[in-house]
């Protein structure tokens, strides 16, 4: 199994991971729609190869909702990577430490990392 550090991922791949982690088994189309509110050029040719990278690294699991639609879900390994990333960020950025701010910060990471 490939050892993946969060900084081995591109910013776009991290954003995908954040969106999937903050959603309940989103489809690729749902992930795309959420990203498009903050990132330009999220087309099929960019989205799905990067989702496949996350699946290959064992960070995301892909399942089938129906014959045409897949869903994505963060794996325990992906959750560990997100936790390690947060610990690393906390060394350099002072985030508020109450649970309401932590949830808000986590949701806004996708938007701030694309700026």
Short mmCIF file of C-alpha atoms in Angstrom, two decimals, residues 16-17 19-31 51 55 59-65 69-75:
data_model
loop_
_atom_site.label_atom_id
_atom_site.label_comp_id
_atom_site.label_asym_id
_atom_site.label_seq_id
_atom_site.Cartn_x
_atom_site.Cartn_y
_atom_site.Cartn_z
CA UNK A 16 -11.86 17.02 -3.16
CA UNK A 17 -11.06 15.17 0.06
CA UNK A 19 -15.66 18.22 0.19
CA UNK A 20 -16.19 14.45 0.35
CA UNK A 21 -15.44 14.42 4.09
CA UNK A 22 -18.00 17.16 4.65
CA UNK A 23 -20.72 15.45 2.61
CA UNK A 24 -22.79 12.31 3.02
CA UNK A 25 -21.65 9.95 0.25
CA UNK A 26 -21.74 12.58 -2.52
CA UNK A 27 -21.88 11.65 -6.18
CA UNK A 28 -19.17 12.96 -8.48
CA UNK A 29 -21.66 15.51 -9.79
CA UNK A 30 -22.40 16.72 -6.25
CA UNK A 31 -18.67 17.06 -5.53
CA UNK A 51 -11.10 11.26 -7.64
CA UNK A 55 -9.39 6.01 -4.50
CA UNK A 59 -8.21 7.79 0.95
CA UNK A 60 -11.65 7.56 -0.62
CA UNK A 61 -13.90 4.63 -1.37
CA UNK A 62 -16.04 4.61 -4.50
CA UNK A 63 -19.37 2.81 -4.38
CA UNK A 64 -22.38 2.51 -6.64
CA UNK A 65 -25.65 4.35 -5.98
CA UNK A 69 -24.04 7.02 -10.43
CA UNK A 70 -21.14 6.44 -8.07
CA UNK A 71 -20.77 7.84 -4.59
CA UNK A 72 -17.59 8.70 -2.73
CA UNK A 73 -16.81 8.30 0.95
CA UNK A 74 -13.67 9.10 2.95
CA UNK A 75 -11.99 5.98 4.33
#
